[in-house]
Structure formats: C-alpha cells, structure tokens
Amino acid sequence: MLRVRLLLTLLLLFVASGTVRAEAVSSEKLATGLQPLLNCLTGQSKAFTISAEVEAPIDGAPQQIDVLLQVRGNGNYHLAARHKDYSFLLDRTAETTTFALPHHKKAFVGRGEINSRDQLAGSVLLSRLLTAESSVRWYFPLLRAGADNVVRLVTSQVKTEYTAAENSWTFDDNVTARFSPEGAGLISVGDVQVKFAVSEQEPTTPQWTQPEGFDVVEIERDELEQQLCRGGRRILEILAPSDRLKNPRGKSAVVDHGELRWVEGQRVVLLSGSPEEVGHAHGQLLRREAMRTIDSVMYAFGTVNTIRTGRWFREDLNDAYARLSPHIPEDHKRETAAMAETLGIDVELAQVLNVFPELFHCSGFAVFDSATADGTLYHGRVLDYMTTIGLQDGATTFVVAIEGKQPFINVGYAGFIGSVTGMNAAGISLGEMGGRGEGQWDGVPMATLMRRALEECTTLKEVMTLWETSPRTCEYYYVFADGKTNEAVGVAATPETIEFVLPGQGHERLGPGIPDAVVLSAGSRLETLRSRVQKRHGNIDEQTALWLMSRPVAMQSNLHNALFVPAKGIVYVANATHDAPAAEQPYVLLDLNKLLESMKSESTAATGDAE
C-alpha cells in the first residue's frame, strides 16, 4: 500500500510547490519569469492553466506525479493529479462538484446550491484553506506583493548564485530554479524536481465530461465540498505547520469535573465524575485539539482513504459503527454524546469517529524478575501509526476517574475516549498492536475493550477473561501486565481465536522464549528488540527499558511511546512532533497515584468553597 504521504502530496501539490517557489527567487530576470506563476497561485489571474510533472522519491524509489490545474474566467476549475497507482480529479462549476477517481472508475457528484461554510468556490477557496495553523498562510501576503518585492526580500536573506550559461539560480546550495520566457520552468529541491508550464489564457479545452464506464455516486454537495475543503485545510496544516502547532502555548485551565495541566510540555487532562460530566469537561478543555483530531481522521485521512479505496470514507465508518455499536457500553456512548454536544458537532459523527479502525504497526514488551536489575516489571509500548495525518497535534494523556469505576491513565488523543495505551490504579497496564482483518466489525471495538479492562479489571486473570468472553474484532496483538504480581502475557486475538503467550514461551512468529520476558513486534523490529532484551537481560532498569523502545524498534511513524512501571503507578510518555518521532523526544514522568490524589484534594477544596 502506498504511503499516505504520497496521497497528501497529490492533494496539496500546488500549494506546497508554491511555497518552495516563493522562496526561490533572486534577480530581476527571475522575477520576470516568476510573475506569471505568482499571478496564478495568488488568484490575480482569473483564467489560467498550470501543468506540472513532479519527480520525487517515494518509498525509496523515484516516482512521477502529473498535475493539471485549469481555472476559467467564470470561476469554474479543474484540478487533476495522477500517479501510476492513484489518481483523482476535482471538477467544479456553479452547478456541480465532481470528485472522480479514474483508477477506480468512480465519480462522487454533488449538485445544486451549497450552504456549507467549508466550500470549494474559487472566490473563497484560499480563505477556507489557509489558517493560522499553516505556515503557508504567511507566504501569501508576500506573494501578492509581486515578484520584485519577493526577490528583494529573499535575495537579502538567502545565499543566491546565478549561472548565466544555464539561465538558472541556486539558493543555499539546495534549491535550483530555471524559467523560460514562454512560462515554462523547472525547480529542484533536493531529490524533488518539478517541471511546469504556465499560461494566463482562458483554457481552450472543453469542460471535463464523465467518461463512459464510470460509476456515479450522488453525494450531498455540502458533504462533498466540506469533506474536500476540511481535508485540504488539515493537510496543509500537517504538511506546513505553523509555530502554533509546533510550539503550542502551555496554558492551563480548570472547568467543572476537569482540569488541563501542562507537564514539561505535554498536555495532561484530569477528568472525574459521571460519564456526562467527564464528556462535557473533555469537550470544554480540548475543543480546538479535538476538532483537529476530527479533521485529521474524518477529513484528511478520509479523503486520502477514499482515493486509495474508491469508497466514500464516511459510509465505511457508518457501516463499521452500525456493526460495532451494539457492543459499546451505554455509558461510553453517553460520554461521547456529552463531548459532542460541548464541541458543537453531530453526535453520530463523534460516535462514528470513536470507532475509527486503528491499523497500527507497533511493538511491545514486558520484562521482570530475572530480566531486570532489581526484579521490577517494566512494560513498554511503542505506537507506530501515521504521524502523517497529524494526530500528534491532539496528543493528550488523560487521568480519568468515572464514578464507580477503576481510575486509570490513558495515553491518547483529544476527542477520542477509547484506549490503546493505558494503566489503571490497580497496577494493570495494557498495550495493543494491530494485525489484519479490517472489516471484521461484529464485536467490541478494540479501543473500547481496552478501556473496559482499565475501568473494570484489577487482576491479570480478569483481563484475560474479559478478552476470552467478549466478541472481538479484526486481528490484534497485546501485551498485558500486572505490577502487583509481576506477571505479564502476550495475546494474539482474532474474532474466532485467542492465544496467550506466556513469559519465556517460544512462538513460531516471535522466536524462542526469553526468560521472564514477553516481546512482541514484527520483522526486523522484532529481531532488534529481541537482541536488545537478550543483550541486557538481568540488567534492565528504567533507562535501559526506555532505550529498548528507541529507533529502529520504533518506526519513523512512531506516534507515542510509553513505559509503565505499574508496581509504582508511574508511566514515562513521549509524543511525536511534526519534525521527529516520539522515540526521539524527551520522556515525561507521570505518577498516576499523585495525580489522583491531587484530583481528590481539589475536589475537596471545591466542595468546601461551595459550602
């Protein structure tokens, strides 16, 4: 499967290349060549055509993407991008919006008036796509000032060399640009090369018409344009994040039944009360972050996934939720509904997004007794999953105390109430890895089952029984541990079967057993993790356990890492940034017991004030 970043490149090629071009100017001659391109990219030309051939290394090999953008004087436009494996075209007129997928011979069509603020009309498109969370927004005022001003600014800041024989400019020894009087040009940035041609004439080719053999799917036009507009906007924020995303302001907040703290640069949210009270507090404290998570999953990933599969993503999620919903506890649904109400979004959308299928490729281990320096149990969890869709912008560690349930700590994401990485106050820690079987949805959602275990179980046996007796979905692997008894177990579960791998037990997929250790991963990452555990066996302490999760055990897509020491009730957490995977970020120590005590103290103080 082609990486998501390829499809993101297809979707936002023109804006991304526009950013590079804005930085690649140096002389009056270059300004003359650049001006037509700037006129088109900034909307100063009302009718134009831009065609481009992009060559870039993708998945380790050079690949080509062909792009065509035609804008007509009446506001109609046509955008098409094609790669050997994927393609899309967006054709918009005043009456119709068509999102066609030639590889799948399918077209999603919306007709009639549009009422959504998130729309694709050319007159408002830039204002809809560019937000303060994207650095691209800050280039456009400069671009609109004209090529001469761009030249003056850039050449004063960037090392510039002009080669007259080739009529080319080089910037910082990395960016090369060449323009011809006919509006053609070439820009190279590292291993990426863009050949393009610009015409500021009214396109003469006929408006696009649907070829024979395409399957037409009618979509509400508001839904179609909202999907593409919000998806495009979020993709821009991910590809070119501004300082607001890269360095968020660490502002604390307190609401009824909830508190947002910043601990060494990480969000920690404390929630307590009934499901409704917890849901409302979640929405109040993390509204902006939750909306980013929704945009990442529903709109950015959803658009890319539609291009990949040829199926409308929202319909896939609706189908999954219809089958999963009967297995979701009512109190979880009430919490999600309360959060949705506070966020001001459709409850059904929030419920659907909370069963988003987690196709993770992860690693996990538990080491204890003879494997560690002092017998302490260390449970490591590496979450490798699509940092390319920007989930790190909503990274939040939750401490949740629902009335009548076990309190727990959950390393998660704003807007998502399930769990993929967590530990409860009884010393039970859990981590998950994804396998195959997407589409096998007739059971309890994996993240719901994980949360139930944190809320309901106090022993390792109870966790194992919960998995044995619950209807399950897809194929997942887990490491469960109990700090009270220094026990751990690996789990391989499908809807039909479940297998427990005990410490020291050999397995055909995992290799020979390692005493007092459970080690799960795949491929070369498994080999490296096993080698590290064996090399340090008997001498593993907290710092060594953190090292076990470093690259290359953690992938480049490493979204978060957690090291649980459940006997002490502590966890070390690292989250990815836009620039580096979690394994290359500092870990923050969180003490569940102290956090719970602080919640009780503040609750008591609040009660006293009320009296």
CSV table of N, CA and C in Angstrom, one decimal, residues 268-275 278-279 282 331-332 335 396-413 416-430 447-458 564 569-571 590-597 599-600:
chain,number,residue,atom,x,y,z
A,268,VAL,N,-1.8,17.2,29.9
A,268,VAL,CA,-2.3,16.2,30.8
A,268,VAL,C,-3.7,16.7,31.3
A,269,VAL,N,-4.7,15.9,31.0
A,269,VAL,CA,-6.1,16.3,31.4
A,269,VAL,C,-6.7,15.4,32.4
A,270,LEU,N,-7.2,15.9,33.5
A,270,LEU,CA,-7.7,15.2,34.6
A,270,LEU,C,-9.3,15.3,34.6
A,271,LEU,N,-10.0,14.2,34.5
A,271,LEU,CA,-11.4,14.1,34.4
A,271,LEU,C,-12.0,13.3,35.4
A,272,SER,N,-13.1,13.7,36.0
A,272,SER,CA,-13.8,12.9,37.1
A,272,SER,C,-15.3,13.2,37.1
A,273,GLY,N,-16.1,12.2,37.5
A,273,GLY,CA,-17.5,12.4,37.6
A,273,GLY,C,-18.3,11.3,36.9
A,274,SER,N,-19.5,11.7,36.5
A,274,SER,CA,-20.3,10.8,35.7
A,274,SER,C,-19.9,10.8,34.2
A,275,PRO,N,-20.3,9.8,33.4
A,275,PRO,CA,-19.9,9.9,32.0
A,275,PRO,C,-20.3,11.2,31.3
A,278,VAL,N,-17.8,13.9,32.6
A,278,VAL,CA,-16.5,13.7,32.0
A,278,VAL,C,-16.5,14.1,30.5
A,279,GLY,N,-17.5,13.8,29.8
A,279,GLY,CA,-17.6,14.1,28.4
A,279,GLY,C,-17.7,15.6,28.2
A,282,HIS,N,-14.2,17.1,29.0
A,282,HIS,CA,-13.3,16.8,27.9
A,282,HIS,C,-13.5,17.8,26.7
A,331,ASP,N,-22.7,3.6,28.8
A,331,ASP,CA,-22.0,4.8,29.5
A,331,ASP,C,-20.9,5.4,28.6
A,332,HIS,N,-20.3,4.6,27.8
A,332,HIS,CA,-19.3,5.2,26.8
A,332,HIS,C,-20.0,6.0,25.8
A,335,GLU,N,-20.9,9.3,27.4
A,335,GLU,CA,-19.8,10.2,27.5
A,335,GLU,C,-19.4,10.9,26.1
A,396,THR,N,-2.7,13.8,24.1
A,396,THR,CA,-3.1,14.2,25.5
A,396,THR,C,-3.0,12.9,26.3
A,397,THR,N,-2.5,13.0,27.5
A,397,THR,CA,-2.6,12.0,28.5
A,397,THR,C,-3.7,12.3,29.4
A,398,PHE,N,-4.7,11.4,29.5
A,398,PHE,CA,-5.8,11.6,30.4
A,398,PHE,C,-5.7,10.8,31.7
A,399,VAL,N,-6.1,11.4,32.7
A,399,VAL,CA,-6.4,10.7,34.0
A,399,VAL,C,-7.9,10.7,34.2
A,400,VAL,N,-8.5,9.6,34.2
A,400,VAL,CA,-10.0,9.5,34.2
A,400,VAL,C,-10.4,8.7,35.4
A,401,ALA,N,-11.4,9.3,36.2
A,401,ALA,CA,-12.0,8.7,37.3
A,401,ALA,C,-13.5,8.8,37.2
A,402,ILE,N,-14.1,7.7,36.6
A,402,ILE,CA,-15.5,7.7,36.4
A,402,ILE,C,-16.2,7.1,37.7
A,403,GLU,N,-17.3,7.7,38.1
A,403,GLU,CA,-17.9,7.2,39.3
A,403,GLU,C,-18.2,5.7,39.2
A,404,GLY,N,-17.7,4.9,40.3
A,404,GLY,CA,-17.9,3.5,40.3
A,404,GLY,C,-17.0,2.7,39.5
A,405,LYS,N,-16.0,3.3,38.9
A,405,LYS,CA,-15.1,2.5,38.0
A,405,LYS,C,-13.6,2.7,38.5
A,406,GLN,N,-12.7,1.8,38.1
A,406,GLN,CA,-11.3,2.0,38.4
A,406,GLN,C,-10.8,3.2,37.7
A,407,PRO,N,-10.1,4.1,38.5
A,407,PRO,CA,-9.4,5.2,37.8
A,407,PRO,C,-8.2,4.7,36.9
A,408,PHE,N,-7.9,5.4,35.9
A,408,PHE,CA,-6.8,5.0,35.0
A,408,PHE,C,-6.2,6.2,34.3
A,409,ILE,N,-5.0,5.9,33.8
A,409,ILE,CA,-4.3,6.9,32.9
A,409,ILE,C,-4.3,6.3,31.5
A,410,ASN,N,-4.6,7.2,30.6
A,410,ASN,CA,-4.8,6.8,29.2
A,410,ASN,C,-3.9,7.7,28.3
A,411,VAL,N,-2.9,7.2,27.6
A,411,VAL,CA,-2.1,7.9,26.7
A,411,VAL,C,-2.9,8.0,25.3
A,412,GLY,N,-3.5,9.1,25.0
A,412,GLY,CA,-4.4,9.2,23.9
A,412,GLY,C,-4.4,10.5,23.2
A,413,TYR,N,-5.6,10.8,22.7
A,413,TYR,CA,-5.8,12.0,21.8
A,413,TYR,C,-7.1,12.7,22.0
A,416,PHE,N,-11.0,11.5,21.5
A,416,PHE,CA,-11.1,10.0,21.5
A,416,PHE,C,-11.1,9.5,22.9
A,417,ILE,N,-12.2,8.8,23.2
A,417,ILE,CA,-12.4,8.3,24.6
A,417,ILE,C,-11.9,6.9,24.8
A,418,GLY,N,-11.7,6.2,23.7
A,418,GLY,CA,-11.2,4.8,23.9
A,418,GLY,C,-9.7,4.8,24.3
A,419,SER,N,-9.1,3.6,24.4
A,419,SER,CA,-7.7,3.5,24.9
A,419,SER,C,-7.0,2.5,24.0
A,420,VAL,N,-5.7,2.9,23.7
A,420,VAL,CA,-4.8,2.0,23.0
A,420,VAL,C,-3.5,1.8,23.9
A,421,THR,N,-3.4,2.6,24.9
A,421,THR,CA,-2.2,2.6,25.8
A,421,THR,C,-2.7,3.1,27.2
A,422,GLY,N,-2.6,2.2,28.2
A,422,GLY,CA,-3.1,2.7,29.5
A,422,GLY,C,-2.7,1.8,30.6
A,423,MET,N,-3.0,2.4,31.8
A,423,MET,CA,-2.7,1.7,33.1
A,423,MET,C,-3.7,2.2,34.1
A,424,ASN,N,-4.2,1.2,35.0
A,424,ASN,CA,-5.1,1.7,36.0
A,424,ASN,C,-4.5,1.7,37.4
A,425,ALA,N,-5.3,2.2,38.3
A,425,ALA,CA,-4.8,2.3,39.7
A,425,ALA,C,-4.6,1.0,40.4
A,426,ALA,N,-5.1,-0.1,39.8
A,426,ALA,CA,-4.8,-1.4,40.4
A,426,ALA,C,-3.5,-2.0,39.9
A,427,GLY,N,-2.8,-1.3,39.1
A,427,GLY,CA,-1.5,-1.8,38.6
A,427,GLY,C,-1.6,-2.6,37.3
A,428,ILE,N,-2.7,-2.5,36.6
A,428,ILE,CA,-2.8,-3.2,35.3
A,428,ILE,C,-2.4,-2.3,34.2
A,429,SER,N,-1.5,-2.8,33.3
A,429,SER,CA,-1.1,-2.0,32.2
A,429,SER,C,-1.4,-2.7,30.9
A,430,LEU,N,-1.7,-2.0,29.8
A,430,LEU,CA,-2.2,-2.6,28.6
A,430,LEU,C,-1.6,-1.8,27.4
A,447,ALA,N,-10.5,-0.5,21.0
A,447,ALA,CA,-10.2,0.6,21.9
A,447,ALA,C,-11.3,0.6,23.1
A,448,THR,N,-12.5,0.1,22.8
A,448,THR,CA,-13.5,0.0,23.8
A,448,THR,C,-13.1,-1.1,24.8
A,449,LEU,N,-12.7,-2.2,24.3
A,449,LEU,CA,-12.3,-3.3,25.1
A,449,LEU,C,-11.1,-3.0,26.0
A,450,MET,N,-10.2,-2.2,25.5
A,450,MET,CA,-9.0,-1.8,26.3
A,450,MET,C,-9.5,-0.9,27.4
A,451,ARG,N,-10.4,0.0,27.1
A,451,ARG,CA,-10.9,0.9,28.2
A,451,ARG,C,-11.7,0.2,29.2
A,452,ARG,N,-12.5,-0.8,28.8
A,452,ARG,CA,-13.3,-1.6,29.7
A,452,ARG,C,-12.3,-2.3,30.7
A,453,ALA,N,-11.2,-2.8,30.2
A,453,ALA,CA,-10.3,-3.5,31.0
A,453,ALA,C,-9.7,-2.6,32.1
A,454,LEU,N,-9.4,-1.3,31.7
A,454,LEU,CA,-8.8,-0.4,32.6
A,454,LEU,C,-9.8,0.0,33.7
A,455,GLU,N,-11.1,0.1,33.3
A,455,GLU,CA,-12.2,0.5,34.2
A,455,GLU,C,-12.6,-0.6,35.1
A,456,GLU,N,-12.6,-1.8,34.6
A,456,GLU,CA,-13.3,-2.9,35.3
A,456,GLU,C,-12.3,-4.0,35.9
A,457,CYS,N,-11.1,-4.1,35.5
A,457,CYS,CA,-10.2,-5.2,35.9
A,457,CYS,C,-9.2,-4.8,36.9
A,458,THR,N,-9.0,-5.7,37.9
A,458,THR,CA,-7.9,-5.4,38.9
A,458,THR,C,-6.9,-6.5,39.0
A,564,PHE,N,5.5,1.8,31.2
A,564,PHE,CA,4.8,1.6,32.5
A,564,PHE,C,5.7,0.9,33.5
A,569,GLY,N,3.0,2.7,39.9
A,569,GLY,CA,2.0,3.5,39.4
A,569,GLY,C,2.5,4.7,38.5
A,570,ILE,N,3.6,4.5,37.9
A,570,ILE,CA,4.2,5.6,37.1
A,570,ILE,C,4.3,5.2,35.6
A,571,VAL,N,4.3,6.2,34.8
A,571,VAL,CA,4.5,6.0,33.3
A,571,VAL,C,5.3,7.1,32.8
A,590,LEU,N,5.0,10.6,34.7
A,590,LEU,CA,3.7,10.9,35.3
A,590,LEU,C,3.4,9.9,36.3
A,591,ASP,N,3.0,10.3,37.5
A,591,ASP,CA,2.7,9.5,38.6
A,591,ASP,C,1.2,9.4,38.8
A,592,LEU,N,0.5,8.3,38.4
A,592,LEU,CA,-0.9,8.2,38.5
A,592,LEU,C,-1.4,8.4,39.9
A,593,ASN,N,-0.8,7.8,40.9
A,593,ASN,CA,-1.3,8.0,42.3
A,593,ASN,C,-1.3,9.4,42.7
A,594,LYS,N,-0.2,10.1,42.4
A,594,LYS,CA,-0.1,11.5,42.8
A,594,LYS,C,-1.1,12.4,42.1
A,595,LEU,N,-1.3,12.1,40.8
A,595,LEU,CA,-2.3,12.8,40.0
A,595,LEU,C,-3.7,12.6,40.6
A,596,LEU,N,-4.0,11.4,41.0
A,596,LEU,CA,-5.4,11.1,41.5
A,596,LEU,C,-5.5,11.8,42.9
A,597,GLU,N,-4.5,11.8,43.7
A,597,GLU,CA,-4.5,12.5,45.0
A,597,GLU,C,-4.8,14.0,44.8
A,599,MET,N,-6.4,15.3,42.3
A,599,MET,CA,-7.8,15.5,41.9
A,599,MET,C,-8.7,15.4,43.2
A,600,LYS,N,-8.4,14.5,44.1
A,600,LYS,CA,-9.2,14.4,45.3
A,600,LYS,C,-9.1,15.7,46.1
